[in-house]
Amino acid sequence: MAFKLYNSLSRRTEAFEPADGETVRMYSCGPTVYNYVHIGNLRTFAFQDILRRHLRQSGWKLRHVMNVTDVEDKIIAAAARKGVPIGDYTRQFVDAFFEDCRLLRLERPDEVPAATDHIPEMITLVKRIERAGHTYRNAGSTYFRIAGWERYGRLSRLEASGIKAGARVDADEYDKEDARDFVLWKAARDGEPSWQSPFGPGRPGWHLECSAMAMAYLGETFDIHTGGVDLQFPHHENEIAQSESATGRPFVRFWVHAEHLLVDGKKMAKSMGNFYTLRDLLDQGWSPDAIRYLLVATPYRKQLNFTFDGLRGAAKAIERLRNFGRRLDGTFAAPHSEASTGMFEAALAQYRSALDDDLNTAGALGAVFEYIRSAHAAMDQGAFGPRNAAEGRRLLAEFDAVFDVMEPASLERLASERIDELVRERAAARKARDFARADAIRNSLAESGVALRDTPNGTEWHYMD
Ligand code: AMP
Ligand code: ZN
């Protein structure tokens, strides 16, 4: 069965294949690096990882681009508060983001362009939109005029008359003719980073960044554009308006949006203060693979209510998978069982058709666990031979190429940064003569297999064994 994907633009699940029949061109809205991302953001990135892997598993080549928004109002304000250039301020969060991705085994997109490296492409795009007659200037800024773009609202299905200014309206956007219009190029202000342009000194609007970078790397029309549902309006609607008014061509074939991660029924958001970062959960002792499992086990178009029970369930599910994997690595003396082969074939078919059905991860997991249950039973009854074990390993390998939770997170991968941090905390505790705390840290590190050695040049650590 061919891969079917829900397209927010048509509001239908459609058969997907890349336009050129070979390489999927895909763009994902990346993080705005003014802070650490939370696990709600990471749910959207984890969904993208499943999509990436499934596309490749389906035999397509993939060219995947994800931007990093590294110039934006919140970044500028935060860097100014610290008195550092925006590049110095964002670097730590860019690094932290990719570290989170690594821990969650999110494959790195082929290109991860930063907005500040693509200002010329953005300026060129504004010029094209201007030539097409869809802009106006006011007080040094350049805006997109929505009234002149009839197709506005096609993605979000909003009637033009009902459209209000978007969620991310900036305080300095008060010079617009119409509240719905959005800024393409923002006038420079004292003390803020700015670039020269034919429209005067300034900086790009957020929406412009994505249109310009997506088209620079993927062409004027490409296959898939992803993001969280909150980006559908106004961000993606504005991306369409900018790109299509400039090129006169369809911008994106499939728009794919991930639903939110919720806490107590509310969207997890920095502004709500109801968020956990990945680091928060790791510090509480949760493993990154359980978090990955939790984030991807619920199909992406369903809201995911985050709970610690859910996380416990995810950790248990991984244990069951790994136990089964270990059992499959044993020896099988029983004769081959056709019935067990039948079980395997049914499970594999069900697993594949679930993922092909708009990435129904819950259905895919269901197929794997049902197989595991019956395979354990067959082994107990002596109806599982060496070839059956090979089939079981094949199913797990195909599953793990997408879900990637079988390999335990090694201590080294998980902890080296955290160990450095604890070593520093212990040094501080000793300096403050809080020896109980210092000892507690040494003991807990020892329990995790890390040995410390105090030297005249400070504390060294190494993994035991
Ligand atoms: P931002 O850095 O705010 O632009 O968000 C990065 C990505 O995370 C975007 O695709 C958002 O749509 C997505 N996102 C934000 N909050 C949540 C949430 N609670 N659940 C899932 N995705 C989210
Ligand atoms: Zn974007």
mmCIF file with all atom_site columns, C-alpha atoms in Angstrom, residues 146-338:
data_model
loop_
_atom_site.group_PDB
_atom_site.id
_atom_site.type_symbol
_atom_site.label_atom_id
_atom_site.label_alt_id
_atom_site.label_comp_id
_atom_site.label_asym_id
_atom_site.label_entity_id
_atom_site.label_seq_id
_atom_site.pdbx_PDB_ins_code
_atom_site.Cartn_x
_atom_site.Cartn_y
_atom_site.Cartn_z
_atom_site.occupancy
_atom_site.B_iso_or_equiv
_atom_site.pdbx_formal_charge
_atom_site.auth_seq_id
_atom_site.auth_comp_id
_atom_site.auth_asym_id
_atom_site.auth_atom_id
_atom_site.pdbx_PDB_model_num
ATOM 1   C CA . ILE A 1 146 ? -3.532  41.097  2.212  1.00 0.00 ? 146 ILE A CA 1
ATOM 2   C CA . ALA A 1 147 ? -6.443  42.902  0.580  1.00 0.00 ? 147 ALA A CA 1
ATOM 3   C CA . GLY A 1 148 ? -4.680  42.489  -2.781 1.00 0.00 ? 148 GLY A CA 1
ATOM 4   C CA . TRP A 1 149 ? -4.139  38.737  -2.389 1.00 0.00 ? 149 TRP A CA 1
ATOM 5   C CA . GLU A 1 150 ? -7.399  36.935  -3.002 1.00 0.00 ? 150 GLU A CA 1
ATOM 6   C CA . ARG A 1 151 ? -6.247  33.490  -2.055 1.00 0.00 ? 151 ARG A CA 1
ATOM 7   C CA . TYR A 1 152 ? -5.348  34.535  1.462  1.00 0.00 ? 152 TYR A CA 1
ATOM 8   C CA . GLY A 1 153 ? -6.915  32.185  4.011  1.00 0.00 ? 153 GLY A CA 1
ATOM 9   C CA . ARG A 1 154 ? -6.990  29.111  1.795  1.00 0.00 ? 154 ARG A CA 1
ATOM 10  C CA . LEU A 1 155 ? -4.893  27.019  4.173  1.00 0.00 ? 155 LEU A CA 1
ATOM 11  C CA . SER A 1 156 ? -6.507  28.115  7.413  1.00 0.00 ? 156 SER A CA 1
ATOM 12  C CA . ARG A 1 157 ? -9.982  28.414  5.839  1.00 0.00 ? 157 ARG A CA 1
ATOM 13  C CA . LEU A 1 158 ? -10.513 31.795  7.382  1.00 0.00 ? 158 LEU A CA 1
ATOM 14  C CA . GLU A 1 159 ? -12.859 34.199  5.695  1.00 0.00 ? 159 GLU A CA 1
ATOM 15  C CA . ALA A 1 160 ? -10.964 37.344  4.822  1.00 0.00 ? 160 ALA A CA 1
ATOM 16  C CA . SER A 1 161 ? -13.424 39.452  6.788  1.00 0.00 ? 161 SER A CA 1
ATOM 17  C CA . GLY A 1 162 ? -12.980 37.324  9.897  1.00 0.00 ? 162 GLY A CA 1
ATOM 18  C CA . ILE A 1 163 ? -9.225  37.420  9.936  1.00 0.00 ? 163 ILE A CA 1
ATOM 19  C CA . LYS A 1 164 ? -7.759  39.254  12.825 1.00 0.00 ? 164 LYS A CA 1
ATOM 20  C CA . ALA A 1 165 ? -4.181  40.185  13.359 1.00 0.00 ? 165 ALA A CA 1
ATOM 21  C CA . GLY A 1 166 ? -2.155  37.055  14.022 1.00 0.00 ? 166 GLY A CA 1
ATOM 22  C CA . ALA A 1 167 ? -0.946  35.717  17.309 1.00 0.00 ? 167 ALA A CA 1
ATOM 23  C CA . ARG A 1 168 ? 2.588   36.923  16.782 1.00 0.00 ? 168 ARG A CA 1
ATOM 24  C CA . VAL A 1 169 ? 1.843   40.571  16.141 1.00 0.00 ? 169 VAL A CA 1
ATOM 25  C CA . ASP A 1 170 ? 4.715   42.649  17.301 1.00 0.00 ? 170 ASP A CA 1
ATOM 26  C CA . ALA A 1 171 ? 4.351   45.809  19.259 1.00 0.00 ? 171 ALA A CA 1
ATOM 27  C CA . ASP A 1 172 ? 6.114   47.778  16.560 1.00 0.00 ? 172 ASP A CA 1
ATOM 28  C CA . GLU A 1 173 ? 3.712   46.775  13.814 1.00 0.00 ? 173 GLU A CA 1
ATOM 29  C CA . TYR A 1 174 ? 1.333   49.663  14.321 1.00 0.00 ? 174 TYR A CA 1
ATOM 30  C CA . ASP A 1 175 ? 1.933   51.316  10.978 1.00 0.00 ? 175 ASP A CA 1
ATOM 31  C CA . LYS A 1 176 ? -0.145  48.898  8.959  1.00 0.00 ? 176 LYS A CA 1
ATOM 32  C CA . GLU A 1 177 ? -3.018  49.866  6.697  1.00 0.00 ? 177 GLU A CA 1
ATOM 33  C CA . ASP A 1 178 ? -4.969  46.861  7.829  1.00 0.00 ? 178 ASP A CA 1
ATOM 34  C CA . ALA A 1 179 ? -4.596  44.799  10.994 1.00 0.00 ? 179 ALA A CA 1
ATOM 35  C CA . ARG A 1 180 ? -4.272  41.607  8.927  1.00 0.00 ? 180 ARG A CA 1
ATOM 36  C CA . ASP A 1 181 ? -1.281  42.798  6.952  1.00 0.00 ? 181 ASP A CA 1
ATOM 37  C CA . PHE A 1 182 ? 2.065   41.539  8.070  1.00 0.00 ? 182 PHE A CA 1
ATOM 38  C CA . VAL A 1 183 ? 5.559   42.891  7.997  1.00 0.00 ? 183 VAL A CA 1
ATOM 39  C CA . LEU A 1 184 ? 8.099   41.682  5.455  1.00 0.00 ? 184 LEU A CA 1
ATOM 40  C CA . TRP A 1 185 ? 10.928  43.987  6.382  1.00 0.00 ? 185 TRP A CA 1
ATOM 41  C CA . LYS A 1 186 ? 11.067  45.792  9.716  1.00 0.00 ? 186 LYS A CA 1
ATOM 42  C CA . ALA A 1 187 ? 12.571  49.251  9.981  1.00 0.00 ? 187 ALA A CA 1
ATOM 43  C CA . ALA A 1 188 ? 15.825  49.355  11.919 1.00 0.00 ? 188 ALA A CA 1
ATOM 44  C CA . ARG A 1 189 ? 15.667  50.749  15.409 1.00 0.00 ? 189 ARG A CA 1
ATOM 45  C CA . ASP A 1 190 ? 18.454  52.183  17.494 1.00 0.00 ? 190 ASP A CA 1
ATOM 46  C CA . GLY A 1 191 ? 20.607  49.598  19.143 1.00 0.00 ? 191 GLY A CA 1
ATOM 47  C CA . GLU A 1 192 ? 19.030  46.699  17.255 1.00 0.00 ? 192 GLU A CA 1
ATOM 48  C CA . PRO A 1 193 ? 20.727  44.517  14.677 1.00 0.00 ? 193 PRO A CA 1
ATOM 49  C CA . SER A 1 194 ? 19.938  45.586  11.123 1.00 0.00 ? 194 SER A CA 1
ATOM 50  C CA . TRP A 1 195 ? 20.966  45.018  7.537  1.00 0.00 ? 195 TRP A CA 1
ATOM 51  C CA . GLN A 1 196 ? 21.068  47.379  4.565  1.00 0.00 ? 196 GLN A CA 1
ATOM 52  C CA . SER A 1 197 ? 18.434  46.839  1.908  1.00 0.00 ? 197 SER A CA 1
ATOM 53  C CA . PRO A 1 198 ? 16.730  48.646  -0.970 1.00 0.00 ? 198 PRO A CA 1
ATOM 54  C CA . PHE A 1 199 ? 13.834  49.252  1.444  1.00 0.00 ? 199 PHE A CA 1
ATOM 55  C CA . GLY A 1 200 ? 16.088  50.915  3.983  1.00 0.00 ? 200 GLY A CA 1
ATOM 56  C CA . PRO A 1 201 ? 18.003  49.452  6.903  1.00 0.00 ? 201 PRO A CA 1
ATOM 57  C CA . GLY A 1 202 ? 16.106  46.818  8.826  1.00 0.00 ? 202 GLY A CA 1
ATOM 58  C CA . ARG A 1 203 ? 15.619  43.147  9.443  1.00 0.00 ? 203 ARG A CA 1
ATOM 59  C CA . PRO A 1 204 ? 13.421  40.407  8.019  1.00 0.00 ? 204 PRO A CA 1
ATOM 60  C CA . GLY A 1 205 ? 10.031  39.499  9.390  1.00 0.00 ? 205 GLY A CA 1
ATOM 61  C CA . TRP A 1 206 ? 9.727   35.982  10.786 1.00 0.00 ? 206 TRP A CA 1
ATOM 62  C CA . HIS A 1 207 ? 7.400   34.695  8.045  1.00 0.00 ? 207 HIS A CA 1
ATOM 63  C CA . LEU A 1 208 ? 9.744   35.912  5.335  1.00 0.00 ? 208 LEU A CA 1
ATOM 64  C CA . GLU A 1 209 ? 12.631  33.866  6.719  1.00 0.00 ? 209 GLU A CA 1
ATOM 65  C CA . CYS A 1 210 ? 10.896  30.554  6.098  1.00 0.00 ? 210 CYS A CA 1
ATOM 66  C CA . SER A 1 211 ? 9.666   31.385  2.580  1.00 0.00 ? 211 SER A CA 1
ATOM 67  C CA . ALA A 1 212 ? 13.082  32.579  1.496  1.00 0.00 ? 212 ALA A CA 1
ATOM 68  C CA . MET A 1 213 ? 15.078  29.717  2.988  1.00 0.00 ? 213 MET A CA 1
ATOM 69  C CA . ALA A 1 214 ? 12.635  27.023  1.907  1.00 0.00 ? 214 ALA A CA 1
ATOM 70  C CA . MET A 1 215 ? 12.720  28.207  -1.707 1.00 0.00 ? 215 MET A CA 1
ATOM 71  C CA . ALA A 1 216 ? 16.495  28.762  -1.638 1.00 0.00 ? 216 ALA A CA 1
ATOM 72  C CA . TYR A 1 217 ? 17.107  25.128  -0.728 1.00 0.00 ? 217 TYR A CA 1
ATOM 73  C CA . LEU A 1 218 ? 14.123  23.314  -2.182 1.00 0.00 ? 218 LEU A CA 1
ATOM 74  C CA . GLY A 1 219 ? 12.917  25.314  -5.167 1.00 0.00 ? 219 GLY A CA 1
ATOM 75  C CA . GLU A 1 220 ? 9.777   27.366  -5.737 1.00 0.00 ? 220 GLU A CA 1
ATOM 76  C CA . THR A 1 221 ? 7.477   24.365  -5.358 1.00 0.00 ? 221 THR A CA 1
ATOM 77  C CA . PHE A 1 222 ? 8.341   21.500  -3.041 1.00 0.00 ? 222 PHE A CA 1
ATOM 78  C CA . ASP A 1 223 ? 6.676   18.427  -1.591 1.00 0.00 ? 223 ASP A CA 1
ATOM 79  C CA . ILE A 1 224 ? 6.094   18.748  2.158  1.00 0.00 ? 224 ILE A CA 1
ATOM 80  C CA . HIS A 1 225 ? 6.089   21.564  4.688  1.00 0.00 ? 225 HIS A CA 1
ATOM 81  C CA . THR A 1 226 ? 5.686   20.684  8.359  1.00 0.00 ? 226 THR A CA 1
ATOM 82  C CA . GLY A 1 227 ? 5.178   22.474  11.664 1.00 0.00 ? 227 GLY A CA 1
ATOM 83  C CA . GLY A 1 228 ? 2.936   22.489  14.721 1.00 0.00 ? 228 GLY A CA 1
ATOM 84  C CA . VAL A 1 229 ? -0.766  23.338  14.264 1.00 0.00 ? 229 VAL A CA 1
ATOM 85  C CA . ASP A 1 230 ? -0.259  26.717  15.876 1.00 0.00 ? 230 ASP A CA 1
ATOM 86  C CA . LEU A 1 231 ? 1.868   27.724  12.894 1.00 0.00 ? 231 LEU A CA 1
ATOM 87  C CA . GLN A 1 232 ? -0.918  27.166  10.364 1.00 0.00 ? 232 GLN A CA 1
ATOM 88  C CA . PHE A 1 233 ? -2.202  30.664  10.938 1.00 0.00 ? 233 PHE A CA 1
ATOM 89  C CA . PRO A 1 234 ? -0.785  33.174  10.448 1.00 0.00 ? 234 PRO A CA 1
ATOM 90  C CA . HIS A 1 235 ? 2.731   31.848  9.831  1.00 0.00 ? 235 HIS A CA 1
ATOM 91  C CA . HIS A 1 236 ? 2.086   29.310  7.088  1.00 0.00 ? 236 HIS A CA 1
ATOM 92  C CA . GLU A 1 237 ? -0.716  31.319  5.541  1.00 0.00 ? 237 GLU A CA 1
ATOM 93  C CA . ASN A 1 238 ? 1.726   34.211  5.260  1.00 0.00 ? 238 ASN A CA 1
ATOM 94  C CA . GLU A 1 239 ? 4.461   31.980  3.851  1.00 0.00 ? 239 GLU A CA 1
ATOM 95  C CA . ILE A 1 240 ? 2.066   30.945  1.088  1.00 0.00 ? 240 ILE A CA 1
ATOM 96  C CA . ALA A 1 241 ? 1.076   34.538  0.336  1.00 0.00 ? 241 ALA A CA 1
ATOM 97  C CA . GLN A 1 242 ? 4.704   35.689  0.135  1.00 0.00 ? 242 GLN A CA 1
ATOM 98  C CA . SER A 1 243 ? 5.951   32.796  -1.935 1.00 0.00 ? 243 SER A CA 1
ATOM 99  C CA . GLU A 1 244 ? 3.073   32.442  -4.361 1.00 0.00 ? 244 GLU A CA 1
ATOM 100 C CA . SER A 1 245 ? 2.687   36.179  -4.951 1.00 0.00 ? 245 SER A CA 1
ATOM 101 C CA . ALA A 1 246 ? 6.380   36.295  -5.867 1.00 0.00 ? 246 ALA A CA 1
ATOM 102 C CA . THR A 1 247 ? 6.600   33.164  -8.022 1.00 0.00 ? 247 THR A CA 1
ATOM 103 C CA . GLY A 1 248 ? 3.078   32.735  -9.362 1.00 0.00 ? 248 GLY A CA 1
ATOM 104 C CA . ARG A 1 249 ? 3.383   29.008  -8.582 1.00 0.00 ? 249 ARG A CA 1
ATOM 105 C CA . PRO A 1 250 ? 2.091   26.714  -5.870 1.00 0.00 ? 250 PRO A CA 1
ATOM 106 C CA . PHE A 1 251 ? 4.526   26.883  -2.951 1.00 0.00 ? 251 PHE A CA 1
ATOM 107 C CA . VAL A 1 252 ? 3.936   23.554  -1.205 1.00 0.00 ? 252 VAL A CA 1
ATOM 108 C CA . ARG A 1 253 ? 2.123   20.365  -2.248 1.00 0.00 ? 253 ARG A CA 1
ATOM 109 C CA . PHE A 1 254 ? 1.469   18.876  1.221  1.00 0.00 ? 254 PHE A CA 1
ATOM 110 C CA . TRP A 1 255 ? 1.089   20.908  4.391  1.00 0.00 ? 255 TRP A CA 1
ATOM 111 C CA . VAL A 1 256 ? 1.441   18.641  7.398  1.00 0.00 ? 256 VAL A CA 1
ATOM 112 C CA . HIS A 1 257 ? 0.734   19.847  10.926 1.00 0.00 ? 257 HIS A CA 1
ATOM 113 C CA . ALA A 1 258 ? 1.381   18.131  14.238 1.00 0.00 ? 258 ALA A CA 1
ATOM 114 C CA . GLU A 1 259 ? -1.105  18.540  17.060 1.00 0.00 ? 259 GLU A CA 1
ATOM 115 C CA . HIS A 1 260 ? -0.058  19.919  20.394 1.00 0.00 ? 260 HIS A CA 1
ATOM 116 C CA . LEU A 1 261 ? 1.300   18.345  23.475 1.00 0.00 ? 261 LEU A CA 1
ATOM 117 C CA . LEU A 1 262 ? -0.911  19.313  26.402 1.00 0.00 ? 262 LEU A CA 1
ATOM 118 C CA . VAL A 1 263 ? -0.522  19.447  30.149 1.00 0.00 ? 263 VAL A CA 1
ATOM 119 C CA . ASP A 1 264 ? -3.761  19.245  32.131 1.00 0.00 ? 264 ASP A CA 1
ATOM 120 C CA . GLY A 1 265 ? -5.705  19.935  28.961 1.00 0.00 ? 265 GLY A CA 1
ATOM 121 C CA . LYS A 1 266 ? -3.736  23.073  28.045 1.00 0.00 ? 266 LYS A CA 1
ATOM 122 C CA . LYS A 1 267 ? -1.112  23.556  25.371 1.00 0.00 ? 267 LYS A CA 1
ATOM 123 C CA . MET A 1 268 ? 2.387   23.308  26.803 1.00 0.00 ? 268 MET A CA 1
ATOM 124 C CA . ALA A 1 269 ? 3.887   26.730  26.202 1.00 0.00 ? 269 ALA A CA 1
ATOM 125 C CA . LYS A 1 270 ? 6.669   28.866  27.518 1.00 0.00 ? 270 LYS A CA 1
ATOM 126 C CA . SER A 1 271 ? 4.254   31.718  28.061 1.00 0.00 ? 271 SER A CA 1
ATOM 127 C CA . MET A 1 272 ? 1.979   29.525  30.227 1.00 0.00 ? 272 MET A CA 1
ATOM 128 C CA . GLY A 1 273 ? 4.827   28.414  32.468 1.00 0.00 ? 273 GLY A CA 1
ATOM 129 C CA . ASN A 1 274 ? 3.488   24.819  32.268 1.00 0.00 ? 274 ASN A CA 1
ATOM 130 C CA . PHE A 1 275 ? 6.453   23.352  30.482 1.00 0.00 ? 275 PHE A CA 1
ATOM 131 C CA . TYR A 1 276 ? 9.220   20.827  30.934 1.00 0.00 ? 276 TYR A CA 1
ATOM 132 C CA . THR A 1 277 ? 12.437  20.922  29.011 1.00 0.00 ? 277 THR A CA 1
ATOM 133 C CA . LEU A 1 278 ? 14.115  17.671  28.082 1.00 0.00 ? 278 LEU A CA 1
ATOM 134 C CA . ARG A 1 279 ? 16.811  18.455  30.660 1.00 0.00 ? 279 ARG A CA 1
ATOM 135 C CA . ASP A 1 280 ? 14.125  18.791  33.400 1.00 0.00 ? 280 ASP A CA 1
ATOM 136 C CA . LEU A 1 281 ? 12.944  15.248  32.686 1.00 0.00 ? 281 LEU A CA 1
ATOM 137 C CA . LEU A 1 282 ? 16.438  13.769  32.389 1.00 0.00 ? 282 LEU A CA 1
ATOM 138 C CA . ASP A 1 283 ? 17.355  15.341  35.719 1.00 0.00 ? 283 ASP A CA 1
ATOM 139 C CA . GLN A 1 284 ? 14.378  13.558  37.247 1.00 0.00 ? 284 GLN A CA 1
ATOM 140 C CA . GLY A 1 285 ? 15.879  10.317  36.038 1.00 0.00 ? 285 GLY A CA 1
ATOM 141 C CA . TRP A 1 286 ? 13.732  9.662   32.952 1.00 0.00 ? 286 TRP A CA 1
ATOM 142 C CA . SER A 1 287 ? 15.574  8.158   30.045 1.00 0.00 ? 287 SER A CA 1
ATOM 143 C CA . PRO A 1 288 ? 15.604  9.882   26.664 1.00 0.00 ? 288 PRO A CA 1
ATOM 144 C CA . ASP A 1 289 ? 14.313  6.756   24.941 1.00 0.00 ? 289 ASP A CA 1
ATOM 145 C CA . ALA A 1 290 ? 11.186  6.666   27.132 1.00 0.00 ? 290 ALA A CA 1
ATOM 146 C CA . ILE A 1 291 ? 10.595  10.322  26.323 1.00 0.00 ? 291 ILE A CA 1
ATOM 147 C CA . ARG A 1 292 ? 11.078  9.662   22.606 1.00 0.00 ? 292 ARG A CA 1
ATOM 148 C CA . TYR A 1 293 ? 8.650   6.743   22.801 1.00 0.00 ? 293 TYR A CA 1
ATOM 149 C CA . LEU A 1 294 ? 6.047   8.826   24.610 1.00 0.00 ? 294 LEU A CA 1
ATOM 150 C CA . LEU A 1 295 ? 6.323   11.654  22.083 1.00 0.00 ? 295 LEU A CA 1
ATOM 151 C CA . VAL A 1 296 ? 5.864   9.450   19.036 1.00 0.00 ? 296 VAL A CA 1
ATOM 152 C CA . ALA A 1 297 ? 3.488   6.736   20.260 1.00 0.00 ? 297 ALA A CA 1
ATOM 153 C CA . THR A 1 298 ? 0.419   8.949   19.888 1.00 0.00 ? 298 THR A CA 1
ATOM 154 C CA . PRO A 1 299 ? -0.354  9.634   16.211 1.00 0.00 ? 299 PRO A CA 1
ATOM 155 C CA . TYR A 1 300 ? 0.734   13.141  15.314 1.00 0.00 ? 300 TYR A CA 1
ATOM 156 C CA . ARG A 1 301 ? -2.728  14.452  14.481 1.00 0.00 ? 301 ARG A CA 1
ATOM 157 C CA . LYS A 1 302 ? -4.033  13.647  17.950 1.00 0.00 ? 302 LYS A CA 1
ATOM 158 C CA . GLN A 1 303 ? -3.323  15.852  20.906 1.00 0.00 ? 303 GLN A CA 1
ATOM 159 C CA . LEU A 1 304 ? -0.960  14.230  23.352 1.00 0.00 ? 304 LEU A CA 1
ATOM 160 C CA . ASN A 1 305 ? -1.662  14.750  27.019 1.00 0.00 ? 305 ASN A CA 1
ATOM 161 C CA . PHE A 1 306 ? 1.642   14.637  28.864 1.00 0.00 ? 306 PHE A CA 1
ATOM 162 C CA . THR A 1 307 ? 1.600   12.746  32.184 1.00 0.00 ? 307 THR A CA 1
ATOM 163 C CA . PHE A 1 308 ? 4.207   10.976  34.286 1.00 0.00 ? 308 PHE A CA 1
ATOM 164 C CA . ASP A 1 309 ? 2.031   7.870   34.135 1.00 0.00 ? 309 ASP A CA 1
ATOM 165 C CA . GLY A 1 310 ? 2.366   8.040   30.390 1.00 0.00 ? 310 GLY A CA 1
ATOM 166 C CA . LEU A 1 311 ? 6.126   8.276   30.751 1.00 0.00 ? 311 LEU A CA 1
ATOM 167 C CA . ARG A 1 312 ? 6.176   5.280   33.089 1.00 0.00 ? 312 ARG A CA 1
ATOM 168 C CA . GLY A 1 313 ? 4.094   3.376   30.536 1.00 0.00 ? 313 GLY A CA 1
ATOM 169 C CA . ALA A 1 314 ? 6.561   4.304   27.804 1.00 0.00 ? 314 ALA A CA 1
ATOM 170 C CA . ALA A 1 315 ? 9.506   3.049   29.869 1.00 0.00 ? 315 ALA A CA 1
ATOM 171 C CA . LYS A 1 316 ? 7.649   -0.243  30.480 1.00 0.00 ? 316 LYS A CA 1
ATOM 172 C CA . ALA A 1 317 ? 6.811   -0.644  26.810 1.00 0.00 ? 317 ALA A CA 1
ATOM 173 C CA . ILE A 1 318 ? 10.485  -0.241  25.916 1.00 0.00 ? 318 ILE A CA 1
ATOM 174 C CA . GLU A 1 319 ? 11.406  -2.869  28.496 1.00 0.00 ? 319 GLU A CA 1
ATOM 175 C CA . ARG A 1 320 ? 8.978   -5.303  26.906 1.00 0.00 ? 320 ARG A CA 1
ATOM 176 C CA . LEU A 1 321 ? 10.477  -4.646  23.493 1.00 0.00 ? 321 LEU A CA 1
ATOM 177 C CA . ARG A 1 322 ? 14.014  -5.133  24.757 1.00 0.00 ? 322 ARG A CA 1
ATOM 178 C CA . ASN A 1 323 ? 13.137  -8.269  26.721 1.00 0.00 ? 323 ASN A CA 1
ATOM 179 C CA . PHE A 1 324 ? 11.667  -9.741  23.601 1.00 0.00 ? 324 PHE A CA 1
ATOM 180 C CA . GLY A 1 325 ? 14.751  -8.709  21.626 1.00 0.00 ? 325 GLY A CA 1
ATOM 181 C CA . ARG A 1 326 ? 16.980  -10.448 24.184 1.00 0.00 ? 326 ARG A CA 1
ATOM 182 C CA . ARG A 1 327 ? 14.865  -13.575 24.066 1.00 0.00 ? 327 ARG A CA 1
ATOM 183 C CA . LEU A 1 328 ? 15.142  -13.625 20.271 1.00 0.00 ? 328 LEU A CA 1
ATOM 184 C CA . ASP A 1 329 ? 18.915  -13.586 20.599 1.00 0.00 ? 329 ASP A CA 1
ATOM 185 C CA . GLY A 1 330 ? 18.821  -16.888 22.500 1.00 0.00 ? 330 GLY A CA 1
ATOM 186 C CA . THR A 1 331 ? 18.916  -20.341 20.914 1.00 0.00 ? 331 THR A CA 1
ATOM 187 C CA . PHE A 1 332 ? 15.870  -21.947 19.375 1.00 0.00 ? 332 PHE A CA 1
ATOM 188 C CA . ALA A 1 333 ? 15.807  -25.721 19.308 1.00 0.00 ? 333 ALA A CA 1
ATOM 189 C CA . ALA A 1 334 ? 12.127  -26.112 18.407 1.00 0.00 ? 334 ALA A CA 1
ATOM 190 C CA . PRO A 1 335 ? 11.138  -26.989 14.841 1.00 0.00 ? 335 PRO A CA 1
ATOM 191 C CA . HIS A 1 336 ? 10.005  -24.277 12.454 1.00 0.00 ? 336 HIS A CA 1
ATOM 192 C CA . SER A 1 337 ? 6.389   -23.230 12.909 1.00 0.00 ? 337 SER A CA 1
ATOM 193 C CA . GLU A 1 338 ? 4.291   -22.172 9.919  1.00 0.00 ? 338 GLU A CA 1
#
